[in-house]
PDB file of C-alpha atoms in Angstrom:
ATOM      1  CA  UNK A   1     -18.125   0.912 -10.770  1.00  0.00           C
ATOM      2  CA  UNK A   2     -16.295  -2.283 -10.207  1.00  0.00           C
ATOM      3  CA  UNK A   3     -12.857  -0.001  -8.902  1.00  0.00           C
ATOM      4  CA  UNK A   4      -9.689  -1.801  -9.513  1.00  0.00           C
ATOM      5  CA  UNK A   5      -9.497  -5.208 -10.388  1.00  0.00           C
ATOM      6  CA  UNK A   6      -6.868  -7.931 -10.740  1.00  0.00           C
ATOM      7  CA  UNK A   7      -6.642 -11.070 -12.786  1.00  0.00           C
ATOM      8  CA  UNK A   8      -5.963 -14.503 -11.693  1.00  0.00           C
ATOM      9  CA  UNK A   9      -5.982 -14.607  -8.183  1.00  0.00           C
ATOM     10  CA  UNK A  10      -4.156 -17.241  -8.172  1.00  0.00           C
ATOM     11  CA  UNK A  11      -1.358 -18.503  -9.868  1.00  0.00           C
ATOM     12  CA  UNK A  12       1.427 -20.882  -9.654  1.00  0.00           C
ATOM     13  CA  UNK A  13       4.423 -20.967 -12.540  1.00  0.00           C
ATOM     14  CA  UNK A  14       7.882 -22.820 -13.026  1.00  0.00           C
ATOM     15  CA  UNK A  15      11.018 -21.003 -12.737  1.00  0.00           C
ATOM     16  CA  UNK A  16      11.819 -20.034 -16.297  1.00  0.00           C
ATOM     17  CA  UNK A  17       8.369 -19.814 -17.228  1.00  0.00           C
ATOM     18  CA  UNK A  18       6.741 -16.067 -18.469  1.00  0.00           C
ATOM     19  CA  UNK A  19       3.082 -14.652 -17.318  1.00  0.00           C
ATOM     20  CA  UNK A  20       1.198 -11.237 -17.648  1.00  0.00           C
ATOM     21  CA  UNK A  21      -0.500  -9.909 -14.371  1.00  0.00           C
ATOM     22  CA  UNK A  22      -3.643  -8.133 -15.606  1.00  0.00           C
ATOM     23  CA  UNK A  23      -4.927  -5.114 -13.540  1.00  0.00           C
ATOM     24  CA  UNK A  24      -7.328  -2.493 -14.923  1.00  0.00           C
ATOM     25  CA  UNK A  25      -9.310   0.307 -13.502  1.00  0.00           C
ATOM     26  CA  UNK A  26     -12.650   1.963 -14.493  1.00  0.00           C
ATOM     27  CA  UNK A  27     -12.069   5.313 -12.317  1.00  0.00           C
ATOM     28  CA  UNK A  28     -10.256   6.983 -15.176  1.00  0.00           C
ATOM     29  CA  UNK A  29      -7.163   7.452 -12.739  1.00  0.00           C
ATOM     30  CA  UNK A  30      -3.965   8.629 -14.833  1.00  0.00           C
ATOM     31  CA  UNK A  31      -1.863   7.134 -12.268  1.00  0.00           C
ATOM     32  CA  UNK A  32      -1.309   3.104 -11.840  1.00  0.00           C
ATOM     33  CA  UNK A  33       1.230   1.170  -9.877  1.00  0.00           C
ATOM     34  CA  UNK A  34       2.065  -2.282  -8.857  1.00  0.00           C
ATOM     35  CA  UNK A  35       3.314  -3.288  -5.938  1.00  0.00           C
ATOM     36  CA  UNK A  36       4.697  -6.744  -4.060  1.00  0.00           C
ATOM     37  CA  UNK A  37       3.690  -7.847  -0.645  1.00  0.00           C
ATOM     38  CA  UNK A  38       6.052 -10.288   1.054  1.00  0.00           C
ATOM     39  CA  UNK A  39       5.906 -10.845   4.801  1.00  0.00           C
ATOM     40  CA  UNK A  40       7.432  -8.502   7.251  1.00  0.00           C
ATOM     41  CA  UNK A  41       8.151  -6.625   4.006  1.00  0.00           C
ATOM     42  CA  UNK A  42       5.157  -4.460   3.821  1.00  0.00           C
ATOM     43  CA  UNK A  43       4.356  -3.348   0.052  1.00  0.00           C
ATOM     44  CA  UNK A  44       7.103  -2.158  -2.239  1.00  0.00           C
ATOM     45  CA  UNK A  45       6.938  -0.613  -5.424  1.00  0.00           C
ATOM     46  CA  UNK A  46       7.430  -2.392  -8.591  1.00  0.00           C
ATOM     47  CA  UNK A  47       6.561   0.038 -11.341  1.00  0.00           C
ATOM     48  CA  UNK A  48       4.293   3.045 -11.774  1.00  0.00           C
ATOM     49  CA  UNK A  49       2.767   4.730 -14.547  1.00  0.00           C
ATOM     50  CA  UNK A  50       1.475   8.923 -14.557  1.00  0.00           C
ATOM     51  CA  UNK A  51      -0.215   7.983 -17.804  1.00  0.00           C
ATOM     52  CA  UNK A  52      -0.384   6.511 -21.017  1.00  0.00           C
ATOM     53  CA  UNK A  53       2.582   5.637 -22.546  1.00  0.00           C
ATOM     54  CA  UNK A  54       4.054   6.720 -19.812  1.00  0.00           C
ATOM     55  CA  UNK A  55       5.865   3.982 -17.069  1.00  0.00           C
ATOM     56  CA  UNK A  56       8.822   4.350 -14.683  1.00  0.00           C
ATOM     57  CA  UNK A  57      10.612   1.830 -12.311  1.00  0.00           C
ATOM     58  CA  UNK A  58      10.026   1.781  -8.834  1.00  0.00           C
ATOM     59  CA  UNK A  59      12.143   0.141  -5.684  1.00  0.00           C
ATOM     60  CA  UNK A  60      12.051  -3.129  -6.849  1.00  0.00           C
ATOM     61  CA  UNK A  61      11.954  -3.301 -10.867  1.00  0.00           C
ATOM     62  CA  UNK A  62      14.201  -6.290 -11.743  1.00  0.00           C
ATOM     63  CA  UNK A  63      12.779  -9.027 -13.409  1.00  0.00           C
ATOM     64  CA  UNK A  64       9.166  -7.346 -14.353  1.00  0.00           C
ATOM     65  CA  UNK A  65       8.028  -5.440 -17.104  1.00  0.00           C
ATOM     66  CA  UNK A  66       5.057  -2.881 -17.664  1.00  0.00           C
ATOM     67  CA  UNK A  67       3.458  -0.634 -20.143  1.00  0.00           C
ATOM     68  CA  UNK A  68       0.537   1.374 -20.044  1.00  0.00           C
ATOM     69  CA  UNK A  69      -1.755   1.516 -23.720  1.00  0.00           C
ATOM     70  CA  UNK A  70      -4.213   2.608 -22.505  1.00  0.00           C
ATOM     71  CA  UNK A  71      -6.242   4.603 -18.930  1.00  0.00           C
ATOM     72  CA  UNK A  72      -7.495   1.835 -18.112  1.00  0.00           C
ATOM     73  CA  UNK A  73      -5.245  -1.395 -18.143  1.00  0.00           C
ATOM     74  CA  UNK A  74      -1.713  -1.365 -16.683  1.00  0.00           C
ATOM     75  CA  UNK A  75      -0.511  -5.314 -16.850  1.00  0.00           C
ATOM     76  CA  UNK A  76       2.618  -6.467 -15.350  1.00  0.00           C
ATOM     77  CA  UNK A  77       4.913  -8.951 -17.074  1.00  0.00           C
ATOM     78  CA  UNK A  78       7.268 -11.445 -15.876  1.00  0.00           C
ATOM     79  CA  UNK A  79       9.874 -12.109 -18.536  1.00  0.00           C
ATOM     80  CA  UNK A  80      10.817 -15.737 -16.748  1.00  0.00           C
ATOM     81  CA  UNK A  81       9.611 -16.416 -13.450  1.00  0.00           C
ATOM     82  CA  UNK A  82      12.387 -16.945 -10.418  1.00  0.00           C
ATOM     83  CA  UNK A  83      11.532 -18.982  -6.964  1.00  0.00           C
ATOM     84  CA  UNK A  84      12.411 -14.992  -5.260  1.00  0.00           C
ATOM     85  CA  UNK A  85       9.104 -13.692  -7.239  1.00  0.00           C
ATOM     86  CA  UNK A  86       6.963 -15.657  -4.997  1.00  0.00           C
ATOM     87  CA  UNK A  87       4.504 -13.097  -3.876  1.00  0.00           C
ATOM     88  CA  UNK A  88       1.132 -11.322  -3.006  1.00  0.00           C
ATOM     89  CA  UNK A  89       0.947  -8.474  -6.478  1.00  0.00           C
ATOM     90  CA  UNK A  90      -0.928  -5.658  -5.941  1.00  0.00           C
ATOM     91  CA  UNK A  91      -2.289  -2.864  -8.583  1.00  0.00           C
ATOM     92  CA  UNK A  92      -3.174   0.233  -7.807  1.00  0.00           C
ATOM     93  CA  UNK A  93      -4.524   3.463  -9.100  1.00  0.00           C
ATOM     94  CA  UNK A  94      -5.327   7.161  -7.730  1.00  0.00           C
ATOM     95  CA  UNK A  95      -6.599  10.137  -9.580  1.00  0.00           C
ATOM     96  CA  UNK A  96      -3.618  12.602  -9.360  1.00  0.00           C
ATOM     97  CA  UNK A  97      -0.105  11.974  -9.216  1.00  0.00           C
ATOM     98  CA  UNK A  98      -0.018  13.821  -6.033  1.00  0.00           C
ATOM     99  CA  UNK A  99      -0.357  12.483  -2.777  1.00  0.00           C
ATOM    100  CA  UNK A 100      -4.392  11.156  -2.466  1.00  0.00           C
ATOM    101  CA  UNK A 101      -5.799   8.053  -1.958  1.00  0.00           C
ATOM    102  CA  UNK A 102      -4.511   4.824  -3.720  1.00  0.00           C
ATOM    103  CA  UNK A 103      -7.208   2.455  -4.417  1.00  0.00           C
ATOM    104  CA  UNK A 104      -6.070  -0.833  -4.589  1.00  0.00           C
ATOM    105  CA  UNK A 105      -7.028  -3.798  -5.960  1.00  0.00           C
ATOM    106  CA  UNK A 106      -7.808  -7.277  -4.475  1.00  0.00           C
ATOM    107  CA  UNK A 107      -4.438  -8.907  -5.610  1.00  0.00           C
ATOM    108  CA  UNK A 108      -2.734 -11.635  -7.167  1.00  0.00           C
ATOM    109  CA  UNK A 109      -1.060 -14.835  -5.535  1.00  0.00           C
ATOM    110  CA  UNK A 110       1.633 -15.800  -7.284  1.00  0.00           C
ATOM    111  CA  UNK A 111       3.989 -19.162  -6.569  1.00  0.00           C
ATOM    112  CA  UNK A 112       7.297 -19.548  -8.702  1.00  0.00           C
ATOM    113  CA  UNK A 113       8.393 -23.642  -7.871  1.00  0.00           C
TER     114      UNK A 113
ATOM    115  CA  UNK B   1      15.667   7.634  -0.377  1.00  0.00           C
ATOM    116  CA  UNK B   2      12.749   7.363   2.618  1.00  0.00           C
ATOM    117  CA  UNK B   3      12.469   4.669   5.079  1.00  0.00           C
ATOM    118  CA  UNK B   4       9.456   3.973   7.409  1.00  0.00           C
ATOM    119  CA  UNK B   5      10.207   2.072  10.286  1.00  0.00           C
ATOM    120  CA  UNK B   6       6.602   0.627  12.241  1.00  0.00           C
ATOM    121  CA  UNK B   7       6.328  -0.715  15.858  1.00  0.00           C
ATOM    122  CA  UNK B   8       5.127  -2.761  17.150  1.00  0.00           C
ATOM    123  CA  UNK B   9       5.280  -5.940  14.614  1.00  0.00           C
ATOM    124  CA  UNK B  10       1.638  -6.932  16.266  1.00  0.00           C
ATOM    125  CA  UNK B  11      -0.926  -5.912  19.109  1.00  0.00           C
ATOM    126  CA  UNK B  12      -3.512  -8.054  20.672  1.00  0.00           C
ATOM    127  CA  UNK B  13      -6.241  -5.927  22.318  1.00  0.00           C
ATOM    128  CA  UNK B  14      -9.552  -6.466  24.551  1.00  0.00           C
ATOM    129  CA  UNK B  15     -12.391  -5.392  22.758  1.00  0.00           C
ATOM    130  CA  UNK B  16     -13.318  -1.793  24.102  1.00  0.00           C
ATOM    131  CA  UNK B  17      -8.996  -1.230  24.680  1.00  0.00           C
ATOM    132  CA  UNK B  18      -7.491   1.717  22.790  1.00  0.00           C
ATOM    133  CA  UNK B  19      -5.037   0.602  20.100  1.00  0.00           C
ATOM    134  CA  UNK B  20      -1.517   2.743  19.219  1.00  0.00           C
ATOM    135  CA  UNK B  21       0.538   2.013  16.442  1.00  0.00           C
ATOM    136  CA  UNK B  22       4.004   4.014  16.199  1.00  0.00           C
ATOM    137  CA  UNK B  23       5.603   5.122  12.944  1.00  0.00           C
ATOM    138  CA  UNK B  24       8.668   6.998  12.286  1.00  0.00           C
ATOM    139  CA  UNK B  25      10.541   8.431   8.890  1.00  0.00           C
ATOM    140  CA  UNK B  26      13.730   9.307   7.990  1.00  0.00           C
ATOM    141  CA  UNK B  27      13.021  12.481   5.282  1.00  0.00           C
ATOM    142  CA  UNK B  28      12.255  15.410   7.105  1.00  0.00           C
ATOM    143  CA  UNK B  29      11.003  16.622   3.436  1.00  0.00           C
ATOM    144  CA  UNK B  30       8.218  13.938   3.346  1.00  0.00           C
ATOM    145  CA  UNK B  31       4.532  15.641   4.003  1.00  0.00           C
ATOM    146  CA  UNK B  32       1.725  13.165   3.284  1.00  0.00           C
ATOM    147  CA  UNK B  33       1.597  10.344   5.919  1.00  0.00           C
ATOM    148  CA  UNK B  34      -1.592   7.542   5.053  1.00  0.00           C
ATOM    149  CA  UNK B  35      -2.514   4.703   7.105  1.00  0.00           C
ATOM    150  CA  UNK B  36      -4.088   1.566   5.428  1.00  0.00           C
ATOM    151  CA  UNK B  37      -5.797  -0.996   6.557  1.00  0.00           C
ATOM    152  CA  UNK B  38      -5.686  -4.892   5.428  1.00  0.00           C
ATOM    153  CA  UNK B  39      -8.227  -7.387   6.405  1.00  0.00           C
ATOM    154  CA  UNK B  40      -7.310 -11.293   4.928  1.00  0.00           C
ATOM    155  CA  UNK B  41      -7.565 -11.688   1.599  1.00  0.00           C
ATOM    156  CA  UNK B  42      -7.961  -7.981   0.482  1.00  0.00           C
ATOM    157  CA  UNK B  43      -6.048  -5.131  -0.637  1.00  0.00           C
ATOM    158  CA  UNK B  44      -5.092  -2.006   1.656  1.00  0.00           C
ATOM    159  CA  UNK B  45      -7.848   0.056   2.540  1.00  0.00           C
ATOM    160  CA  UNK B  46      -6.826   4.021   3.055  1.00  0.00           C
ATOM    161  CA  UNK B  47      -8.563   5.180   6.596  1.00  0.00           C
ATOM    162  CA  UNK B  48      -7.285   8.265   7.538  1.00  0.00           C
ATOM    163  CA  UNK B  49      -4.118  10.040   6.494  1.00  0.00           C
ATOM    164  CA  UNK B  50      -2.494  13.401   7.276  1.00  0.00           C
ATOM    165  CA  UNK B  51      -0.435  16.363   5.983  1.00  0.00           C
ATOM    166  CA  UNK B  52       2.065  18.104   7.448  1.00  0.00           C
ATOM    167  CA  UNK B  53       0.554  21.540   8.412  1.00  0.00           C
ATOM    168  CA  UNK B  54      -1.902  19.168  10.310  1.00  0.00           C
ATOM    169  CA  UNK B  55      -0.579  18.310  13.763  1.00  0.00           C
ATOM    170  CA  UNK B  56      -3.978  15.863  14.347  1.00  0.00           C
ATOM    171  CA  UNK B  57      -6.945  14.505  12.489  1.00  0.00           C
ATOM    172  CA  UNK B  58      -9.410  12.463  13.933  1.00  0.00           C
ATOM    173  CA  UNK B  59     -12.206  10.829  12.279  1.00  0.00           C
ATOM    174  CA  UNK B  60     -14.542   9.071  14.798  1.00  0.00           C
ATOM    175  CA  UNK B  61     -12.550   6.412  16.474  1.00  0.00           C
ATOM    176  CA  UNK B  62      -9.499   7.158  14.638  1.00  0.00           C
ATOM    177  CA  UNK B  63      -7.214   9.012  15.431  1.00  0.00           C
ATOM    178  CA  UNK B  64      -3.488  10.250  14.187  1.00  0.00           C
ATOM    179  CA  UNK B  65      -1.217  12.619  15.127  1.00  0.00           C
ATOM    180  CA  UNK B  66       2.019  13.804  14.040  1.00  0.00           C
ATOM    181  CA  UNK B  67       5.293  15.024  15.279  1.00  0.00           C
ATOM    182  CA  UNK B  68       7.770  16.903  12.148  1.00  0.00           C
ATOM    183  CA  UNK B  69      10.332  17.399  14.792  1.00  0.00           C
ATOM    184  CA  UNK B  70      10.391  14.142  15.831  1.00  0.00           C
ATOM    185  CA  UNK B  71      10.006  12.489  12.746  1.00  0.00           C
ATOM    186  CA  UNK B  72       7.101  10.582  14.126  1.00  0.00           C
ATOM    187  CA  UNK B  73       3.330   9.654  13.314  1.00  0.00           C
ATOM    188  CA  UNK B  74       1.286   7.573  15.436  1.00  0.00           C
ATOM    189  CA  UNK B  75      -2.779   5.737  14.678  1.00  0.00           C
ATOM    190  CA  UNK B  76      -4.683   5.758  17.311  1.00  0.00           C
ATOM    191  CA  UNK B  77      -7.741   3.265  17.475  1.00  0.00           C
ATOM    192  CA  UNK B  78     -10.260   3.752  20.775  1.00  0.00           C
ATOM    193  CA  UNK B  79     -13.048   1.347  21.393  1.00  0.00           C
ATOM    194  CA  UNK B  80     -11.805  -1.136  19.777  1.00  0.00           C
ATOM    195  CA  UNK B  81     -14.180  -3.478  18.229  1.00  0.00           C
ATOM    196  CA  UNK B  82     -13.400  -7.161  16.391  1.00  0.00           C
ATOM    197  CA  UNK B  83     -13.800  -6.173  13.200  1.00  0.00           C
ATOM    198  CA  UNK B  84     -10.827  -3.774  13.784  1.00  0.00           C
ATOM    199  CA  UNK B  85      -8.746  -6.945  13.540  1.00  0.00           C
ATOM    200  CA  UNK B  86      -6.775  -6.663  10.615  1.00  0.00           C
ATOM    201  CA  UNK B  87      -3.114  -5.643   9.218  1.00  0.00           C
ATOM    202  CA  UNK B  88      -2.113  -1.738   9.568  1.00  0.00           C
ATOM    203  CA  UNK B  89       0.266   0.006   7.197  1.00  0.00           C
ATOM    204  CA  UNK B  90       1.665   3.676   7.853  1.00  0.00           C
ATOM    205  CA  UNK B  91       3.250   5.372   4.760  1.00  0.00           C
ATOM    206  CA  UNK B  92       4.946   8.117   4.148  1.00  0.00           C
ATOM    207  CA  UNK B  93       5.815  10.337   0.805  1.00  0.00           C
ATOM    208  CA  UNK B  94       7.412  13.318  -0.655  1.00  0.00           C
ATOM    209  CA  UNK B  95       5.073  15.561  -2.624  1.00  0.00           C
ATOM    210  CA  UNK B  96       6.396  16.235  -6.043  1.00  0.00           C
ATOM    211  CA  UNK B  97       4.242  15.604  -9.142  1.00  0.00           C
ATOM    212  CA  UNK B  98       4.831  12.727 -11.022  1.00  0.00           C
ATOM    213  CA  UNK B  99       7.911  11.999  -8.600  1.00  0.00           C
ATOM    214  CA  UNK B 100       5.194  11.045  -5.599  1.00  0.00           C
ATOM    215  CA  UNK B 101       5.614   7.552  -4.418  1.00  0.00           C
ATOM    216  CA  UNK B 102       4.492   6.108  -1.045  1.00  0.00           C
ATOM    217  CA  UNK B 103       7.106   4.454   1.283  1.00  0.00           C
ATOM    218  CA  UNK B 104       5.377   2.064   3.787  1.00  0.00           C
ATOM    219  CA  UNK B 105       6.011   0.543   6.582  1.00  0.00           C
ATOM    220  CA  UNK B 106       6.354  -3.089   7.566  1.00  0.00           C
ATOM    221  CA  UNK B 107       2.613  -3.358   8.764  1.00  0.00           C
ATOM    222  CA  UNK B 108       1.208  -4.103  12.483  1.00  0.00           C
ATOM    223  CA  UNK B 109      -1.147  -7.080  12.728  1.00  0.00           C
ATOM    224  CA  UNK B 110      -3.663  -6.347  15.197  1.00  0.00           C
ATOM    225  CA  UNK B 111      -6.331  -8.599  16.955  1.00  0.00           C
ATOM    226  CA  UNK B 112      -8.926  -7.502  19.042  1.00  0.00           C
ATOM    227  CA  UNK B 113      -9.901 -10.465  21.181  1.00  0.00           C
ATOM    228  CA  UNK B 114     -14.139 -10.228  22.032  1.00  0.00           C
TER     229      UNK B 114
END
């Protein structure tokens, strides 16, 4: 049971340029989210997702895209990269969509130059 | 919407000190209140959280307590011990169905020096 994990863990783009954020989980949690670290910011929400096919915006949306195909992947998209993305990206999942413990993953470092 | 306000920023303990970490919220409606930990490198870690018909919960060292009057939510760490170093994250979240999201706080970096 590997949990939640995240692919790269690193990365480092040019403004203008697009990238996927893998994350996928083998707990067969319905929900998923991602979330961005940034310091003194804590962790906000990106996006979230109660299911398949199912996705909604969170705080801060702008800029990323999601979708959810199937359980068990939820990847996050960057339509073109922006200096203000720099970030720590974190995916995570829980069983319910009530409140119970997120598991999250191991996260992605991401530089926009 | 909610908003979590954490205090203090950091705390640098002696080994065997007790450690408190404040946390207050602005939606009286909000009833689940997790703390997470973050060593380097790693994502949060859930360690204890709380509902609100709960006024305390402790699980061996750990400790939190809640005020709904007040608005307030405290960890409380005793015998601290190195590996305690790490980043803490208090949260807080309406209940709701697919409406449930966590607002955290701004994190507390602790050190527990041997």
């Amino acid at each position: 049971n590997a949990g939640v994990t995240q692919t790269p863990k690193f990365q480092v783009l040019k403004t203008g340029q697009s990238m996927t954020l893998q994350c996928a989980q083998d707990m067969n949690h319905e929900y998923m989210s991602w979330y961005r670290q940034d310091p003194g910011m804590g962790l906000r929400l990106i996006h979230y997702s109660v299911g398949a096919g199912i996705t909604d915006q969170g705080e801060v949306p702008n800029g990323y895209n999601v979708s959810r195909s199937t359980t068990e992947d939820f990847p996050l998209r960057l339509l073109s990269a922006a200096p203000s993305q720099t970030s720590v990206y974190f995916c995570a999942s829980r069983t319910d969509p009530g409140p119970s413990e997120q598991y999250f993953g191991p996260g992605t470092r991401l530089t926009v130059t | 919407g909610e908003n979590v306000e954490q205090h203090p920023s950091t705390l640098s303990v002696q080994e065997g000190d007790s450690a408190v970490i404040k946390c207050t919220y602005s939606d009286s409606a909000s009833n689940y209140f997790p703390w997470y930990k973050q060593e380097l490198g790693k994502g949060p870690q859930l360690i204890i959280d709380i509902r609100s018909n709960v006024g305390e919960k402790k699980d061996q060292r750990i400790a939190v307590t809640l005020n709904k009057t007040a608005k307030h939510f405290s960890l409380h760490i005793t015998e601290t011990q190195p590996e305690d170093s790490a980043v803490y994250f208090c949260a807080a979240s309406l209940s709701g169905g697919s409406n449930y999201k966590l607002t955290f706080g701004k994190g507390t970096l602790l050190t527990v020096n041997p």
